[in-house]
mmCIF file of C-alpha atoms in Angstrom:
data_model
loop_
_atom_site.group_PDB
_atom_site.id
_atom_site.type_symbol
_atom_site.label_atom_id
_atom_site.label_comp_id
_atom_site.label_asym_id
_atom_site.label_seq_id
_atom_site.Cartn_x
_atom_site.Cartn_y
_atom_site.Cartn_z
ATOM 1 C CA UNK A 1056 53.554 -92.208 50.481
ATOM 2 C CA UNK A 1057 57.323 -90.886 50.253
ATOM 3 C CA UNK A 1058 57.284 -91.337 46.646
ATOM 4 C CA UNK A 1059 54.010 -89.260 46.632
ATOM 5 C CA UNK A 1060 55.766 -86.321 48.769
ATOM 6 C CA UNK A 1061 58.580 -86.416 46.682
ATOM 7 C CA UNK A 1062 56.555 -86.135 43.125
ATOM 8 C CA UNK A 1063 54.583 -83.417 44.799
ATOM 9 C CA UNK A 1064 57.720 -81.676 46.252
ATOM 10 C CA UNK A 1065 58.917 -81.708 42.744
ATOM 11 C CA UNK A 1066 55.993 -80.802 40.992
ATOM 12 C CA UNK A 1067 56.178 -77.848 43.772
ATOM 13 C CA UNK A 1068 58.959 -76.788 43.225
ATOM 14 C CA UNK A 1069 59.015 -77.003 39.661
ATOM 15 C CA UNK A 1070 55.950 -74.976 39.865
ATOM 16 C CA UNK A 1071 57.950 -72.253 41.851
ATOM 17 C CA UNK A 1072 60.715 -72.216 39.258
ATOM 18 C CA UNK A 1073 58.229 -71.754 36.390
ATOM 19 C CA UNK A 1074 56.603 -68.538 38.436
ATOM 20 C CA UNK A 1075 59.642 -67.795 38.806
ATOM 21 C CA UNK A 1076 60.866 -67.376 35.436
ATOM 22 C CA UNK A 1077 57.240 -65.858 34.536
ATOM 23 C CA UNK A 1078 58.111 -63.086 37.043
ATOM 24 C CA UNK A 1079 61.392 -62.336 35.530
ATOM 25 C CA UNK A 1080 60.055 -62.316 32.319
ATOM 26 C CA UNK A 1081 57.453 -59.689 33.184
ATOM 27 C CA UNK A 1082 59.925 -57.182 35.164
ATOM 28 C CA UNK A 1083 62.620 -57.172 32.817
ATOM 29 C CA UNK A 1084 62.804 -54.145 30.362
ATOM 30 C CA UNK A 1085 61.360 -54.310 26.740
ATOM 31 C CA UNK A 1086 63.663 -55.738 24.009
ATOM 32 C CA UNK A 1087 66.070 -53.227 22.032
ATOM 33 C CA UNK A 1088 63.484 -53.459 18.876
ATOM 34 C CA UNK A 1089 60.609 -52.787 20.830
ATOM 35 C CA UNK A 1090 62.127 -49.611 22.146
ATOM 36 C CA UNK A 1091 62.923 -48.873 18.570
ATOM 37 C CA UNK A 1092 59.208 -49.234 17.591
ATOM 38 C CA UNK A 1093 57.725 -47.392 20.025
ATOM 39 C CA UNK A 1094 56.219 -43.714 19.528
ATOM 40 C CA UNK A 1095 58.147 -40.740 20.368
ATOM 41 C CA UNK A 1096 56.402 -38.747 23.424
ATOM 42 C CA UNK A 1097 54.536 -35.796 21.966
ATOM 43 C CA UNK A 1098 52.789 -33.000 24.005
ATOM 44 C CA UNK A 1099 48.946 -32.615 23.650
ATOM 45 C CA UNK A 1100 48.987 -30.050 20.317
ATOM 46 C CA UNK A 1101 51.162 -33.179 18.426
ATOM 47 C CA UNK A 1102 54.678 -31.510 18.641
ATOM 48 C CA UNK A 1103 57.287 -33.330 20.119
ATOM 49 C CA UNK A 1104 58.536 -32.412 23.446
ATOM 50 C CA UNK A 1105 61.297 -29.606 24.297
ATOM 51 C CA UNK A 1106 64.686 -31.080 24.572
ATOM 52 C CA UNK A 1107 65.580 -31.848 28.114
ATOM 53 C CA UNK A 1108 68.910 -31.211 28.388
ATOM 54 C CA UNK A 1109 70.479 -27.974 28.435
ATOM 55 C CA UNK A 1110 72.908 -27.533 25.936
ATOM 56 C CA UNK A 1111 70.216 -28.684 23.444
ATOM 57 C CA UNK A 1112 67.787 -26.022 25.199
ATOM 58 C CA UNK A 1113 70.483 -23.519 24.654
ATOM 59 C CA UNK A 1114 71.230 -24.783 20.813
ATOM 60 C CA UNK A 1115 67.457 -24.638 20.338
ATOM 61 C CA UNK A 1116 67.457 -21.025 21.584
ATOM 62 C CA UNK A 1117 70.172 -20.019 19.038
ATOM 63 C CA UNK A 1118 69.149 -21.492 15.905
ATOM 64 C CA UNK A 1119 65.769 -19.559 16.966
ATOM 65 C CA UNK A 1120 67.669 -15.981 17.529
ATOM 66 C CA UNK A 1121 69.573 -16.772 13.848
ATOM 67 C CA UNK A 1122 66.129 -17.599 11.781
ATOM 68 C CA UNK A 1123 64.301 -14.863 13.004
ATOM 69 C CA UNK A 1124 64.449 -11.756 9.888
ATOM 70 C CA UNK A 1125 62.936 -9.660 12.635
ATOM 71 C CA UNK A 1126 65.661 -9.204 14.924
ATOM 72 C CA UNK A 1127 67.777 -9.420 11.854
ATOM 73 C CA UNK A 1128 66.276 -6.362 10.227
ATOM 74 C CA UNK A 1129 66.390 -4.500 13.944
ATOM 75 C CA UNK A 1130 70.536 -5.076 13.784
ATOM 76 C CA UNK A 1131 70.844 -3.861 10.436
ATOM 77 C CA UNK A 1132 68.707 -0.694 10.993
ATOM 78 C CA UNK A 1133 70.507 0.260 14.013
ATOM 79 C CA UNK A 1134 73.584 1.513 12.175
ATOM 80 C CA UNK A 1135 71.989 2.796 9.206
ATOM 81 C CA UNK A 1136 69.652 5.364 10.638
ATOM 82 C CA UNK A 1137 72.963 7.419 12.819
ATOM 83 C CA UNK A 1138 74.632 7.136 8.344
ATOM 84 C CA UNK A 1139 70.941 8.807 7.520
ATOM 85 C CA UNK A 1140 71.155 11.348 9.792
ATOM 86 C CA UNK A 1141 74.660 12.431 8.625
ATOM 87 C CA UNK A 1142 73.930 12.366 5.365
ATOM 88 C CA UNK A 1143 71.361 14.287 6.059
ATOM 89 C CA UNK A 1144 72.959 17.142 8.080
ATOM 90 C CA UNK A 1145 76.416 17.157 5.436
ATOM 91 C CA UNK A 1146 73.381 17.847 2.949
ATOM 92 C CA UNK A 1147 72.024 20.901 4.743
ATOM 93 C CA UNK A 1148 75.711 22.242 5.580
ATOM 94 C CA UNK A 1149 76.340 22.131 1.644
ATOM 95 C CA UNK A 1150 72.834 23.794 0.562
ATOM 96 C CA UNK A 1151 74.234 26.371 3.239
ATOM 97 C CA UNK A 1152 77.519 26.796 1.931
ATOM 98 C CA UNK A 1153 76.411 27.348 -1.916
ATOM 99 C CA UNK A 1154 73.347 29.550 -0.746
ATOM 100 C CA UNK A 1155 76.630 31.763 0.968
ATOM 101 C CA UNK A 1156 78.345 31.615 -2.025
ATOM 102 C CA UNK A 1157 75.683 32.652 -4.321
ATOM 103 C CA UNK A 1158 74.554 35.851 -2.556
ATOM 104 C CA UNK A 1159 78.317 36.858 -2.052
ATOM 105 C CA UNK A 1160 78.829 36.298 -5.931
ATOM 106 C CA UNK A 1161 75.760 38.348 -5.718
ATOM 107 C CA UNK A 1162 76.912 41.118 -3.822
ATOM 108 C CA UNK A 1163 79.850 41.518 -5.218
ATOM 109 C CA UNK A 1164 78.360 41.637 -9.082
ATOM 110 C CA UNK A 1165 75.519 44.564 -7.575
ATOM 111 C CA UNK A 1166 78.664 46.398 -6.371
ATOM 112 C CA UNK A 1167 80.816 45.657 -9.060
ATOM 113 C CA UNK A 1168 77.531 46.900 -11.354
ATOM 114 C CA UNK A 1169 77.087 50.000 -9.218
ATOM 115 C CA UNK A 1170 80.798 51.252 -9.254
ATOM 116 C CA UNK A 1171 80.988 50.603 -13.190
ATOM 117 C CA UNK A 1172 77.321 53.041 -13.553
ATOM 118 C CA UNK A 1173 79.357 55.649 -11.563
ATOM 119 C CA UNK A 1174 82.472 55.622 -13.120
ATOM 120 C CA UNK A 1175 81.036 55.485 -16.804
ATOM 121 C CA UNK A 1176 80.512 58.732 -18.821
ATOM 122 C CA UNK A 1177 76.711 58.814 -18.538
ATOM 123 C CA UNK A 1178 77.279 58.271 -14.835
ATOM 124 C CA UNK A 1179 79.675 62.059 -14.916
ATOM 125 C CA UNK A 1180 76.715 63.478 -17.452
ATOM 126 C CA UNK A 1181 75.012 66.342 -15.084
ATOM 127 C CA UNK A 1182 72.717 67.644 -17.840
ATOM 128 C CA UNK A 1183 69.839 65.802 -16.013
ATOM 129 C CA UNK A 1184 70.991 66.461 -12.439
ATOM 130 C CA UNK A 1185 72.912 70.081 -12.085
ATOM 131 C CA UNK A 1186 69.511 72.058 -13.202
ATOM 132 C CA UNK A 1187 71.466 75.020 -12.753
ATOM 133 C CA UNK A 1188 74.626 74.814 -15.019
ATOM 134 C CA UNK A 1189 72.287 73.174 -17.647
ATOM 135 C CA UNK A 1190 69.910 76.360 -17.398
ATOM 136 C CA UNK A 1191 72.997 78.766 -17.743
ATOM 137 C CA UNK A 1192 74.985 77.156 -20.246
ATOM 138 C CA UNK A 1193 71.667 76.902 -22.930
ATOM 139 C CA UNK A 1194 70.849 80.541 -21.982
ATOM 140 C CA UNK A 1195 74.350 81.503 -22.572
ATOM 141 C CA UNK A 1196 74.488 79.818 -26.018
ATOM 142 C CA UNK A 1197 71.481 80.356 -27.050
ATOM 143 C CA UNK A 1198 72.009 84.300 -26.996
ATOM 144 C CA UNK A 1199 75.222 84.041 -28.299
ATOM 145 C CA UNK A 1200 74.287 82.149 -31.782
ATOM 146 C CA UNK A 1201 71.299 84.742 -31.680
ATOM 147 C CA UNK A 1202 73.808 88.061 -31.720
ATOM 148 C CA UNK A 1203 76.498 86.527 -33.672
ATOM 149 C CA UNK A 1204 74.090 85.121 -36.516
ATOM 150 C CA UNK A 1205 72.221 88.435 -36.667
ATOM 151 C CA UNK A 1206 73.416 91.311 -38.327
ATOM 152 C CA UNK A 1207 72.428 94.078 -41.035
ATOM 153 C CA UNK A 1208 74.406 95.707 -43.847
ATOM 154 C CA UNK A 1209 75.905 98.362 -42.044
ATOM 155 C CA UNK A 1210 76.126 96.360 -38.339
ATOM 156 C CA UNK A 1211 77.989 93.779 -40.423
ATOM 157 C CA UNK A 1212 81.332 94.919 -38.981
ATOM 158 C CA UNK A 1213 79.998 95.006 -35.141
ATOM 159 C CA UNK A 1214 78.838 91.950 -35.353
ATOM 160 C CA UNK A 1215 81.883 89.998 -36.517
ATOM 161 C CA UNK A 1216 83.498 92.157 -33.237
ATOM 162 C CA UNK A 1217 81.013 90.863 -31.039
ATOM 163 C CA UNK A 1218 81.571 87.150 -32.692
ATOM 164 C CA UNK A 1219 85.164 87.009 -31.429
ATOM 165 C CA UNK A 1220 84.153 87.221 -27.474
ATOM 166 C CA UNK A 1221 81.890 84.311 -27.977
ATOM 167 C CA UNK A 1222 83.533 81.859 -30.512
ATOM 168 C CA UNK A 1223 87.038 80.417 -29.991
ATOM 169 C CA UNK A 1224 89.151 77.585 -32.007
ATOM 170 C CA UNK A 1225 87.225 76.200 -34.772
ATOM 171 C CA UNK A 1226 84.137 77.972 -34.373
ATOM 172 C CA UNK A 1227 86.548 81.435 -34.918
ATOM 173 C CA UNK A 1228 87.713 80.033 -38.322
ATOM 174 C CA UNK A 1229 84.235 78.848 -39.223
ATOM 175 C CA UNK A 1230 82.687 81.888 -38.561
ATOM 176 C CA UNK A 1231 85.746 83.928 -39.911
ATOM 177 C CA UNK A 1232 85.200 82.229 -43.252
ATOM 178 C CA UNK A 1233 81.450 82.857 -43.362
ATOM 179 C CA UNK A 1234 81.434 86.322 -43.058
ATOM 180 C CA UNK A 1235 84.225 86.779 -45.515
ATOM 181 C CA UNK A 1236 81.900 84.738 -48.245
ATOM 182 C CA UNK A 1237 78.554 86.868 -47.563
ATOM 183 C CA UNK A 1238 79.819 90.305 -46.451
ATOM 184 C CA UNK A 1239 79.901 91.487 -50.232
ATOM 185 C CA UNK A 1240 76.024 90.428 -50.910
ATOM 186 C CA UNK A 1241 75.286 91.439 -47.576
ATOM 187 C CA UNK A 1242 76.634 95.089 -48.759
ATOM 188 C CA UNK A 1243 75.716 95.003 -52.005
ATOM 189 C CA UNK A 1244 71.881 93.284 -51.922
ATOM 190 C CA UNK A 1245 71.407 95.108 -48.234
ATOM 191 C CA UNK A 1246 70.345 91.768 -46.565
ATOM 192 C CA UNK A 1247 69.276 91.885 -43.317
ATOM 193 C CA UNK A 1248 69.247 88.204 -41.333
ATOM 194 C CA UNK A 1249 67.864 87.688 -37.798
ATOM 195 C CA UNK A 1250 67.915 84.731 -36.063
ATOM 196 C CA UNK A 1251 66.443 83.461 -32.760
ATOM 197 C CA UNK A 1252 67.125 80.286 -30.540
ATOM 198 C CA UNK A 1253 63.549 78.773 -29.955
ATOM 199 C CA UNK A 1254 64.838 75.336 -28.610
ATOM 200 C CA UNK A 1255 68.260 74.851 -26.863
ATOM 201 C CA UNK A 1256 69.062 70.911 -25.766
ATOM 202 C CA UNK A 1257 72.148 70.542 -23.544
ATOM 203 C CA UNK A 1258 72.823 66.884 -24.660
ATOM 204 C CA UNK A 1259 75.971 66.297 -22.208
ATOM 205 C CA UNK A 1260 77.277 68.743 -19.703
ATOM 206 C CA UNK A 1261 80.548 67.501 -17.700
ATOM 207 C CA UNK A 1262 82.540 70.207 -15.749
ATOM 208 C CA UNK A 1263 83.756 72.819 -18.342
ATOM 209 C CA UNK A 1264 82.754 70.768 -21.392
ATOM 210 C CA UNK A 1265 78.963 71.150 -22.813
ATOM 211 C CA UNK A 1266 77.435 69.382 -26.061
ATOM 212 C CA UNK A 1267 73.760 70.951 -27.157
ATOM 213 C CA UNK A 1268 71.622 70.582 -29.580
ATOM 214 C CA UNK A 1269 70.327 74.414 -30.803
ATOM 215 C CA UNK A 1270 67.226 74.456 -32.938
ATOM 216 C CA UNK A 1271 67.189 78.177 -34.879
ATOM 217 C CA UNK A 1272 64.573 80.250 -36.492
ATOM 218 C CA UNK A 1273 65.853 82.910 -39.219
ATOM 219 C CA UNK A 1274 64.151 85.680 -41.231
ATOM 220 C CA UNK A 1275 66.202 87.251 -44.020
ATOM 221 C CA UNK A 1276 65.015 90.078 -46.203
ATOM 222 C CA UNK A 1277 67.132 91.665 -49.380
ATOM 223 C CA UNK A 1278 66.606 95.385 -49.097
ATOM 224 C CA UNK A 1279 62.716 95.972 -49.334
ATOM 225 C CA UNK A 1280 61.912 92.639 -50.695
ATOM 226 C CA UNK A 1281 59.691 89.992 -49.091
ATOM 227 C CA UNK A 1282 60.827 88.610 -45.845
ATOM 228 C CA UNK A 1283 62.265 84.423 -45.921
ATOM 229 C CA UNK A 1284 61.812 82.349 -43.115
ATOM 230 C CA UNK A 1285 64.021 79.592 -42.746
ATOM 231 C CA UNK A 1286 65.158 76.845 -39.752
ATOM 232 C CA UNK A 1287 68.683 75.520 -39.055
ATOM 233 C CA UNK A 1288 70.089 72.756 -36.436
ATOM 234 C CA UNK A 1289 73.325 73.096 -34.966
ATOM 235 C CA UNK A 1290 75.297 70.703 -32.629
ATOM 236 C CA UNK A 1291 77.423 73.015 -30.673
ATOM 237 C CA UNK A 1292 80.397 72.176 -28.266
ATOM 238 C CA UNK A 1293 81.349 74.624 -25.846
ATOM 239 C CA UNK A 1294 83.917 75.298 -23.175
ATOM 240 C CA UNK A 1295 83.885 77.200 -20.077
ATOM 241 C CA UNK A 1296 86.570 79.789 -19.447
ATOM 242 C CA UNK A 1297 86.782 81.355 -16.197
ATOM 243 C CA UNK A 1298 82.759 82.500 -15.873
ATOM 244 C CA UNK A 1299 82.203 82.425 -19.628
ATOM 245 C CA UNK A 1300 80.791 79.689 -21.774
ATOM 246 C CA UNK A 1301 82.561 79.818 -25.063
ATOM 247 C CA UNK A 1302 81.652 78.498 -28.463
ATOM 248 C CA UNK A 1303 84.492 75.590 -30.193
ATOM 249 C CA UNK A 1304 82.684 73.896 -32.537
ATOM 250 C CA UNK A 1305 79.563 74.228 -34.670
ATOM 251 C CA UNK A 1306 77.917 71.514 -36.954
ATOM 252 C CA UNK A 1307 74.843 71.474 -39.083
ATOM 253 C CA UNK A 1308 72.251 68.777 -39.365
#
């Protein structure tokens, strides 16, 4: 019976060392391979899950802020709309400047123009503006040509006196030399000539000094014979002297 006891003691206890070791076996951890083989943890839409410490957290955070082109393209606009804006503005500021520049070119060309009309010789011409002196100087001139171009065969001599208070310079000689070349015929053939100023021009009238154009009918007759009609053109140039329009030049056309 002791033998018994001690063959079931030892089956006993060998029985306890084998649950034992089956225990052990079940609460120790799974092998390094096994670890190795198992499935990383994944949240429920298949993506694995967020790091857990936080420096990866952080790294994660900054890799995202780097990648994104949105807040890139917010960083690089910031700067480049203030450079629009002045570009913008030294743009107007220069339109402004040559806009000045171009009506004080302007300006000073329309006075520049305005000064040279005034100071030129048609600007000083008063033939068109001083109705006056241009009605008294192509009176004057008119009757004057009309007398001293008029005369008879025995007025000859009157005439040529009444000549020299209206003709001066080269008019004088002109005239001078005229009358010395007819007043033979005029005696001898008894030819009568009167003339009349039908259209006096003042061309240019400037102070003292007038320029006209004289348009001139004539009728000449030898003794009893049949009157002639004839026209002439003469450019005169006259001077004033003291309240007298004088005669210095005549020219035919």
């Amino acid at each position: 019976m002791s033998r018994l006891l001690r063959t079931r003691r030892g089956h006993s206890a060998g029985a306890d060392t084998a649950i034992t070791e089956d225990t052990a076996d079940t609460a120790n951890p799974a092998d390094p391979a096994d670890e190795a083989a198992a499935p990383e943890p994944r949240d429920e839409s298949g993506a694995p899950d967020a790091p857990e410490t936080a420096d990866e957290a952080e790294d994660a955070e900054n890799a995202a802020d780097t990648d994104d082109p949105a807040d890139t393209d917010d960083t690089a606009e910031a700067p480049a709309a203030p450079a629009r804006r002045s570009r913008r503005a030294l743009l107007r500021r220069s339109a402004l400047a040559a806009l000045a520049l171009v009506l004080v070119l302007a300006g000073g060309a329309f006075f520049y123009g305005a000064h040279h009309l005034r100071s030129a010789p048609s600007a000083r011409n008063t033939a068109l503006t001083d109705n006056e002196a241009t009605t008294r100087v192509a009176g004057d001139i008119g009757n004057d040509l009309a007398r001293v171009f008029s005369y008879s065969p025995d007025g000859l001599d009157a005439t040529e006196r009444s000549a020299r208070s209206v003709l001066t310079g080269k008019a004088a000689r002109q005239y001078t030399e005229l009358v010395g070349r007819i007043r033979a015929d005029v005696a001898k053939q008894r030819v009568t000539l009167s003339t009349q100023a039908v259209r006096v021009a003042v061309v240019e009238l400037h102070g003292g000094s007038a320029t006209l154009l004289v348009f001139l009918d004539q009728v000449s007759r030898r003794d009893k014979g049949k009157a002639t009609a004839a026209a002439a053109q003469l450019v005169v140039t006259a001077q004033k002297e003291g309240d007298q329009w004088r005669i210095v030049d005549m020219q035919t056309r």
